[in-house]
CSV table of C-alpha atoms in Angstrom, one decimal:
chain,number,residue,atom,x,y,z
A,1,MET,CA,150.0,57.1,177.5
A,2,THR,CA,148.2,53.9,176.8
A,3,THR,CA,149.6,51.0,174.8
A,4,GLY,CA,146.5,49.4,173.6
A,5,LYS,CA,147.3,46.2,175.1
A,6,PRO,CA,144.0,44.3,176.2
A,7,GLU,CA,143.7,43.9,180.0
A,8,LYS,CA,144.5,40.6,181.5
A,9,LEU,CA,141.7,38.3,181.5
A,10,SER,CA,140.8,37.3,185.3
A,11,ALA,CA,138.3,35.4,187.2
A,12,ILE,CA,135.8,34.6,184.5
A,13,PRO,CA,132.7,33.1,186.1
A,14,THR,CA,132.7,29.6,184.5
A,15,ASN,CA,130.2,26.8,184.8
A,16,ILE,CA,130.1,23.3,183.5
A,17,ILE,CA,126.8,22.0,182.1
A,18,SER,CA,127.0,18.1,182.0
A,19,GLY,CA,124.6,15.3,181.6
A,20,PHE,CA,124.3,12.1,179.6
A,21,LEU,CA,123.4,11.7,175.9
A,22,GLY,CA,120.1,13.4,175.1
A,23,VAL,CA,119.2,14.8,178.4
A,24,GLY,CA,118.9,18.3,177.2
A,25,LYS,CA,122.3,20.2,177.8
A,26,THR,CA,121.9,22.3,174.8
A,27,SER,CA,118.4,23.3,175.4
A,28,ALA,CA,119.6,24.3,179.0
A,29,ILE,CA,122.5,26.5,177.7
A,30,LEU,CA,120.1,28.0,174.9
A,31,SER,CA,117.8,28.9,178.0
A,32,LEU,CA,120.5,30.3,179.9
A,33,LEU,CA,121.6,32.4,176.9
A,34,GLU,CA,118.1,33.8,176.7
A,35,ALA,CA,118.5,35.3,179.9
A,36,LYS,CA,121.9,36.7,179.5
A,37,PRO,CA,122.2,40.5,180.3
A,38,GLU,CA,122.0,42.4,177.0
A,39,ASN,CA,125.5,44.1,178.0
A,40,GLU,CA,127.4,41.2,178.5
A,41,ARG,CA,129.4,38.9,176.3
A,42,TRP,CA,129.2,35.1,177.3
A,43,ALA,CA,131.3,32.2,175.6
A,44,VAL,CA,130.1,28.7,175.0
A,45,LEU,CA,132.7,26.0,174.6
A,46,VAL,CA,130.9,22.8,173.4
A,47,ASN,CA,132.3,19.3,172.9
A,48,GLU,CA,130.7,16.6,170.8
A,49,PHE,CA,131.2,12.9,170.8
A,50,GLY,CA,131.0,12.8,167.0
A,51,GLU,CA,133.6,14.2,164.6
A,52,LEU,CA,131.3,16.7,163.3
A,53,GLY,CA,130.6,20.1,164.8
A,54,ILE,CA,126.9,20.4,165.0
A,55,ASP,CA,125.9,21.9,168.6
A,56,GLY,CA,127.8,25.1,167.4
A,57,GLY,CA,125.4,25.5,164.8
A,58,PHE,CA,122.4,25.3,167.1
A,59,PHE,CA,123.7,28.1,169.0
A,60,GLU,CA,124.9,30.1,166.2
A,61,GLY,CA,121.6,29.7,164.4
A,62,VAL,CA,119.9,31.4,167.3
A,63,HIS,CA,122.5,33.8,168.7
A,64,THR,CA,125.2,35.8,167.2
A,65,GLU,CA,128.4,37.3,168.2
A,66,GLN,CA,126.7,40.7,167.5
A,67,SER,CA,124.3,39.7,170.5
A,68,GLY,CA,127.1,38.9,172.7
A,69,VAL,CA,127.4,35.1,172.3
A,70,PHE,CA,130.5,33.5,171.2
A,71,VAL,CA,130.8,29.7,170.5
A,72,ARG,CA,133.6,27.4,169.9
A,73,GLU,CA,133.6,23.6,169.2
A,74,VAL,CA,135.7,20.7,170.2
A,75,PRO,CA,134.3,17.6,168.3
A,76,GLY,CA,135.7,14.2,168.1
A,77,GLY,CA,135.1,12.8,171.6
A,78,CYS,CA,136.0,13.7,175.4
A,79,MET,CA,137.9,16.8,175.1
A,80,CYS,CA,140.1,16.1,178.2
A,81,CYS,CA,141.8,13.4,176.2
A,82,ALA,CA,145.5,14.0,175.4
A,83,SER,CA,145.8,16.0,178.6
A,84,GLY,CA,143.2,18.4,177.6
A,85,LEU,CA,145.2,19.7,174.9
A,86,SER,CA,142.5,20.0,172.1
A,87,MET,CA,140.3,21.7,174.9
A,88,GLN,CA,143.1,24.2,176.1
A,89,ILE,CA,143.8,25.3,172.5
A,90,ALA,CA,140.0,25.9,171.7
A,91,LEU,CA,139.4,27.5,175.1
A,92,ASN,CA,142.4,29.9,174.9
A,93,GLN,CA,141.2,31.1,171.3
A,94,LEU,CA,137.7,31.5,172.6
A,95,LEU,CA,138.7,33.6,175.6
A,96,ALA,CA,141.1,35.7,173.3
A,97,ARG,CA,138.1,36.4,170.9
A,98,SER,CA,135.3,37.0,173.2
A,99,ARG,CA,136.6,38.3,176.4
A,100,PRO,CA,133.6,37.1,178.0
A,101,HIS,CA,131.8,38.0,181.1
A,102,ARG,CA,130.8,34.4,181.7
A,103,LEU,CA,132.0,31.0,180.2
A,104,LEU,CA,129.7,28.0,179.8
A,105,ILE,CA,131.2,24.5,178.8
A,106,GLU,CA,129.2,21.8,177.7
A,107,PRO,CA,131.1,18.4,177.5
A,108,THR,CA,129.9,15.5,175.3
A,109,GLY,CA,127.2,13.3,177.0
A,110,LEU,CA,129.8,10.7,176.9
A,111,GLY,CA,132.5,12.9,178.4
A,112,HIS,CA,134.3,12.9,181.8
A,113,PRO,CA,133.6,16.1,183.6
A,114,ARG,CA,135.9,15.3,186.5
A,115,GLU,CA,138.9,15.3,184.2
A,116,VAL,CA,137.6,18.5,182.6
A,117,LEU,CA,137.5,20.2,186.0
A,118,GLU,CA,141.0,19.1,186.5
A,119,VAL,CA,142.2,20.7,183.4
A,120,LEU,CA,140.2,23.8,184.2
A,121,SER,CA,141.6,23.9,187.8
A,122,ALA,CA,145.3,23.6,186.8
A,123,GLU,CA,147.7,26.3,187.3
A,124,HIS,CA,147.6,27.9,184.0
A,125,TYR,CA,143.9,28.9,184.4
A,126,GLN,CA,143.7,29.6,188.2
A,127,ASP,CA,143.7,33.2,187.9
A,128,VAL,CA,141.8,33.4,184.7
A,129,LEU,CA,138.8,31.2,185.6
A,130,ASN,CA,136.5,31.4,188.5
A,131,ILE,CA,135.0,28.0,188.6
A,132,GLN,CA,131.4,28.4,189.9
A,133,LYS,CA,128.6,25.8,190.1
A,134,ASN,CA,128.7,22.5,188.2
A,135,ILE,CA,125.4,21.7,187.1
A,136,THR,CA,124.4,18.0,185.9
A,137,LEU,CA,121.2,17.3,184.1
A,138,VAL,CA,119.7,13.9,184.7
A,139,ASP,CA,116.6,12.3,183.0
A,140,ALA,CA,115.1,10.3,186.2
A,141,ARG,CA,113.3,7.8,183.8
A,142,LYS,CA,116.8,6.5,183.0
A,143,LEU,CA,117.5,5.4,186.6
A,144,THR,CA,115.5,2.2,186.0
A,145,ASP,CA,117.8,1.3,183.1
A,146,ILE,CA,121.1,-0.4,183.9
A,147,ARG,CA,122.7,0.7,180.6
A,148,TYR,CA,122.8,4.2,182.5
A,149,THR,CA,123.1,3.3,186.2
A,150,LEU,CA,126.0,0.9,185.5
A,151,HIS,CA,127.8,3.6,183.1
A,152,GLU,CA,130.7,5.1,184.5
A,153,THR,CA,130.3,8.5,182.8
A,154,PHE,CA,126.6,8.7,183.8
A,155,ASN,CA,127.6,8.1,187.5
A,156,GLN,CA,130.6,10.5,187.3
A,157,GLN,CA,128.6,13.3,186.0
A,158,ILE,CA,126.3,13.0,189.3
A,159,ASP,CA,129.4,12.7,191.4
A,160,VAL,CA,130.8,16.1,190.3
A,161,ALA,CA,127.6,17.9,190.3
A,162,ASP,CA,127.1,21.0,192.6
A,163,ILE,CA,123.6,20.9,191.4
A,164,VAL,CA,121.5,18.0,189.9
A,165,VAL,CA,118.9,19.1,187.5
A,166,GLY,CA,116.0,16.5,187.0
A,167,ASN,CA,115.3,17.5,183.6
A,168,LYS,CA,112.2,16.6,181.4
A,169,GLU,CA,110.1,16.6,184.7
A,170,ASP,CA,106.8,16.8,182.6
A,171,LEU,CA,107.6,13.3,181.3
A,172,TYR,CA,108.1,11.6,184.7
A,173,GLN,CA,106.1,9.0,186.3
A,174,ASP,CA,104.5,9.6,190.0
A,175,ASP,CA,108.1,8.0,191.8
A,176,SER,CA,110.5,9.3,189.2
A,177,LYS,CA,111.5,12.4,191.5
A,178,GLN,CA,112.0,10.5,194.6
A,179,LEU,CA,113.9,7.9,192.6
A,180,LEU,CA,116.4,10.4,191.5
A,181,ILE,CA,116.7,12.0,195.1
A,182,ASP,CA,117.4,8.5,196.5
A,183,TYR,CA,119.9,7.6,193.9
A,184,VAL,CA,121.9,10.8,194.3
A,185,ALA,CA,121.7,10.4,198.2
A,186,ASN,CA,123.1,6.8,197.7
A,187,ARG,CA,126.0,8.3,195.9
A,188,ARG,CA,126.8,11.7,197.6
A,189,ASP,CA,127.3,12.7,201.2
A,190,PRO,CA,126.8,15.6,201.7
A,191,MET,CA,124.0,15.6,199.2
A,192,PRO,CA,124.1,18.3,196.5
A,193,ASP,CA,121.1,20.4,195.6
A,194,ILE,CA,118.5,18.8,193.4
A,195,VAL,CA,115.9,21.0,191.4
A,196,PHE,CA,113.5,19.9,188.7
A,197,ALA,CA,113.0,21.5,185.2
A,198,GLN,CA,111.1,21.1,182.1
A,199,HIS,CA,112.7,21.6,178.6
A,200,GLY,CA,116.0,22.5,180.1
A,201,LYS,CA,114.6,25.9,181.5
A,202,LEU,CA,117.1,26.8,184.4
A,203,ALA,CA,117.1,29.8,186.4
A,204,PRO,CA,120.3,31.8,185.8
A,205,SER,CA,120.7,32.3,189.5
A,206,LEU,CA,121.8,28.4,189.5
A,207,LEU,CA,125.1,29.4,188.0
A,208,ASP,CA,126.3,31.6,190.9
A,209,GLY,CA,128.4,30.5,193.7
A,210,ALA,CA,131.7,28.9,194.2
A,211,SER,CA,131.9,25.0,193.3
A,212,ASP,CA,132.0,22.8,196.4
A,213,VAL,CA,133.2,20.0,194.3
A,214,VAL,CA,136.2,22.0,193.0
A,215,LYS,CA,137.1,23.0,196.6
A,216,ALA,CA,137.2,19.3,197.5
A,217,MET,CA,139.2,18.3,194.6
A,218,LYS,CA,141.9,20.7,195.7
A,219,GLN,CA,142.0,19.2,199.2
A,220,PRO,CA,145.4,17.3,199.6
A,221,ILE,CA,145.1,13.6,198.9
A,222,PRO,CA,146.0,11.5,201.9
A,223,HIS,CA,149.4,9.6,201.5
A,224,HIS,CA,149.2,6.0,200.5
A,225,SER,CA,152.0,3.4,200.2
A,226,HIS,CA,153.3,2.8,196.8
A,227,ASP,CA,152.6,-0.9,197.6
A,228,ASP,CA,148.9,-0.1,197.8
A,229,ALA,CA,147.7,-1.4,194.4
A,230,HIS,CA,144.2,0.2,194.8
A,231,HIS,CA,145.5,3.8,195.1
A,232,THR,CA,147.6,5.4,192.4
A,233,HIS,CA,147.7,9.3,192.3
A,234,GLU,CA,151.1,10.2,190.7
A,235,ASN,CA,152.0,10.9,187.1
A,236,THR,CA,148.6,12.1,186.4
A,237,ASP,CA,149.5,13.6,182.9
A,238,SER,CA,150.8,10.4,181.6
A,239,ALA,CA,149.1,9.0,178.5
A,240,ASP,CA,148.6,5.7,180.6
A,241,HIS,CA,146.3,7.8,183.1
A,242,ASP,CA,144.5,10.0,180.5
A,243,HIS,CA,143.2,6.6,178.8
A,244,HIS,CA,142.9,4.4,181.6
A,245,HIS,CA,139.3,5.3,182.3
A,246,HIS,CA,138.1,6.0,178.7
A,247,LYS,CA,139.1,5.4,175.1
A,248,HIS,CA,138.0,7.1,172.1
A,249,ARG,CA,139.0,6.7,168.3
A,250,HIS,CA,140.2,9.6,166.7
A,251,ASN,CA,141.1,10.5,163.2
A,252,GLN,CA,144.0,12.6,163.9
A,253,ALA,CA,145.3,12.9,160.5
A,254,ARG,CA,142.7,15.3,159.5
A,255,ASN,CA,139.8,17.3,160.8
A,256,ILE,CA,136.7,16.4,158.7
A,257,ASN,CA,135.1,20.0,159.5
A,258,ASP,CA,137.9,21.8,157.4
A,259,ILE,CA,138.5,19.3,154.5
A,260,PRO,CA,137.1,20.2,151.1
A,261,LEU,CA,134.1,18.2,150.1
A,262,PRO,CA,134.7,15.6,147.2
A,263,GLN,CA,132.9,15.6,143.8
A,264,SER,CA,130.0,13.6,145.4
A,265,GLY,CA,129.2,16.5,147.5
A,266,PHE,CA,129.2,15.0,150.9
A,267,VAL,CA,131.8,13.0,153.2
A,268,LYS,CA,131.2,10.6,156.2
A,269,ILE,CA,133.2,10.0,159.2
A,270,GLU,CA,132.9,7.8,162.2
A,271,ASN,CA,133.9,7.7,165.8
A,272,ASN,CA,133.4,5.1,168.7
A,273,GLY,CA,134.1,5.0,172.5
A,274,GLU,CA,132.3,4.5,175.7
A,275,GLY,CA,130.1,1.6,174.2
A,276,PHE,CA,128.8,4.0,171.7
A,277,GLU,CA,129.4,4.6,167.9
A,278,SER,CA,128.8,7.6,166.0
A,279,MET,CA,128.3,8.4,162.1
A,280,GLY,CA,128.4,11.7,160.7
A,281,TRP,CA,127.8,13.3,157.2
A,282,ARG,CA,128.7,16.8,155.8
A,283,PHE,CA,126.8,17.8,152.7
A,284,SER,CA,127.6,20.7,150.3
A,285,PRO,CA,125.5,23.9,150.9
A,286,TYR,CA,124.4,23.4,147.1
A,287,ILE,CA,122.6,20.0,148.1
A,288,VAL,CA,119.0,20.9,149.2
A,289,PHE,CA,116.9,18.1,150.9
A,290,ASN,CA,113.3,17.5,150.4
A,291,ARG,CA,112.0,18.5,153.9
A,292,THR,CA,109.0,15.9,153.9
A,293,ALA,CA,111.2,13.0,152.7
A,294,LEU,CA,113.8,13.8,155.2
A,295,HIS,CA,111.5,13.9,158.1
A,296,ASP,CA,109.8,10.7,156.9
A,297,TRP,CA,113.2,9.0,156.9
A,298,LEU,CA,114.2,10.3,160.3
A,299,ASP,CA,110.9,8.9,161.7
A,300,THR,CA,112.0,5.4,160.7
A,301,LEU,CA,115.4,5.4,162.7
A,302,LYS,CA,115.8,3.8,166.0
A,303,VAL,CA,119.0,5.3,167.5
A,304,GLU,CA,120.4,6.5,170.8
A,305,ARG,CA,120.9,10.0,169.5
A,306,LEU,CA,120.5,12.2,166.3
A,307,LYS,CA,121.4,15.7,165.8
A,308,ALA,CA,121.3,17.5,162.5
A,309,ILE,CA,121.2,21.0,160.7
A,310,MET,CA,119.8,20.4,157.1
A,311,ILE,CA,119.1,22.8,154.2
A,312,THR,CA,115.7,21.8,152.9
A,313,ASN,CA,113.3,23.1,150.2
A,314,GLU,CA,111.4,24.8,152.8
A,315,GLY,CA,114.2,26.4,154.9
A,316,ILE,CA,116.9,25.6,157.3
A,317,PHE,CA,116.0,23.1,160.2
A,318,SER,CA,117.7,21.6,163.0
A,319,TYR,CA,116.5,18.1,164.1
A,320,ASN,CA,116.9,16.1,167.4
A,321,ILE,CA,116.0,12.5,168.0
A,322,VAL,CA,115.9,11.4,171.7
A,323,ASP,CA,113.9,8.6,172.9
A,324,ASP,CA,112.5,7.8,169.5
A,325,ALA,CA,111.1,11.2,169.6
A,326,ILE,CA,111.8,13.8,166.7
A,327,SER,CA,112.2,17.6,167.4
A,328,GLU,CA,112.4,20.2,164.5
A,329,LYS,CA,113.3,23.8,164.7
A,330,GLU,CA,113.8,26.4,162.2
A,331,LEU,CA,117.0,28.3,162.1
A,332,ASP,CA,118.1,31.6,160.5
A,333,ASP,CA,121.2,30.2,158.7
A,334,CYS,CA,123.9,27.6,158.6
A,335,LEU,CA,127.0,27.0,156.4
A,336,GLU,CA,126.1,23.5,155.2
A,337,SER,CA,124.0,20.5,156.1
A,338,ARG,CA,125.2,18.0,158.7
A,339,ILE,CA,123.9,15.2,160.5
A,340,GLU,CA,125.3,13.0,163.3
A,341,VAL,CA,124.0,9.7,164.5
A,342,ILE,CA,125.0,7.9,167.9
A,343,ILE,CA,124.1,4.2,168.3
A,344,ASN,CA,125.0,1.6,170.9
A,345,GLU,CA,128.0,-0.5,169.9
A,346,GLN,CA,126.0,-3.7,170.6
A,347,VAL,CA,123.3,-2.7,168.0
A,348,ALA,CA,125.9,-1.9,165.7
A,349,SER,CA,127.8,-5.0,165.9
A,350,LYS,CA,124.7,-7.0,165.6
A,351,ALA,CA,123.6,-5.4,162.3
A,352,GLY,CA,127.1,-4.9,161.1
A,353,ASP,CA,128.6,-1.2,161.1
A,354,ASP,CA,129.1,-1.2,157.4
A,355,ASP,CA,125.5,-2.4,156.6
A,356,ILE,CA,124.0,0.3,158.8
A,357,SER,CA,126.1,3.2,157.8
A,358,GLY,CA,125.9,2.3,154.2
A,359,MET,CA,122.2,1.8,154.2
A,360,TRP,CA,121.6,5.1,156.1
A,361,GLU,CA,123.7,7.0,153.6
A,362,GLN,CA,121.7,5.7,150.6
A,363,GLN,CA,118.6,6.8,152.3
A,364,LEU,CA,119.7,10.1,153.3
A,365,VAL,CA,121.0,10.7,149.6
A,366,ALA,CA,117.6,9.8,148.5
A,367,CYS,CA,116.0,12.5,150.4
A,368,GLN,CA,118.0,15.1,148.2
A,369,LEU,CA,116.2,17.3,145.6
A,370,ASP,CA,116.7,16.4,142.1
A,371,GLU,CA,119.0,18.8,140.7
A,372,ASN,CA,116.8,19.1,137.4
């Protein structure tokens, strides 16, 4: 006699797809989802630096649960903060809902994959998840910019990679490939595999195989004297440890993705950390934007990163801005319009946060179609 109780989840192949802001992580995962075997269910846990959930809409606008793709978002900064509690809750819910054949995790471009790996490698998940190759995407053109090469998160993403993908290869200069190879070689011994890609198109075979990085992390840490000021390994679950390396400002009192919209039809929220600030807006689904005016406004922005899903008079479109280049893609559906802008904190402080966000808000509202 069967009880109808679902089988226990076990050894789900799991990959982390990491990389800095704008490197093409979402495009890479979309490419991998296109190659998903038709009879399999894949789950995607996606983390965003901003408080708004937008990346999930990118996936859901292309893939549905009926097609075997299940998506869960963890907005609001690095999901490993607070001992990974928000990540664990979202992950547990996603696994229970999807019971996947494979799990893909996309940390925010400002997230810390080592801490994420520590959470996933904890005793609670040891039998549930089979952590396979960790893939880090890098735009080799950024290796000449100290804002990247001196950024702890950028380097940590390379340090925990089983495979480094030099993405956007079609935009490289003649020496870009060798620059990436040399940069990784100077940080890693032994060297991880390095491959190159265009538009985030990855071979699904890259996902397979045990993670050497996770194996190394599980090795016993050599004993150090408590007097050694440079090495402290105990008490890793304390709040001090969690925030020693990185800090994000979170609005814990409310979740902007759930609150009712005010009479104005939109709401704004901000976040900061790791030297960057985000500004995001949610708009009522009844608000329709003029596609031409919206594109013209986006074309004026000089930002580190922008993502948006907008309901326009010509359909629903997703927008990306990376390196001052705008990309637009039509989607099948969305719940409402959302836009998130990330800028460097130094840029924000020079111009004044309120001045920038207030000006952009006015300009964005001006792109709406007149209800009359």
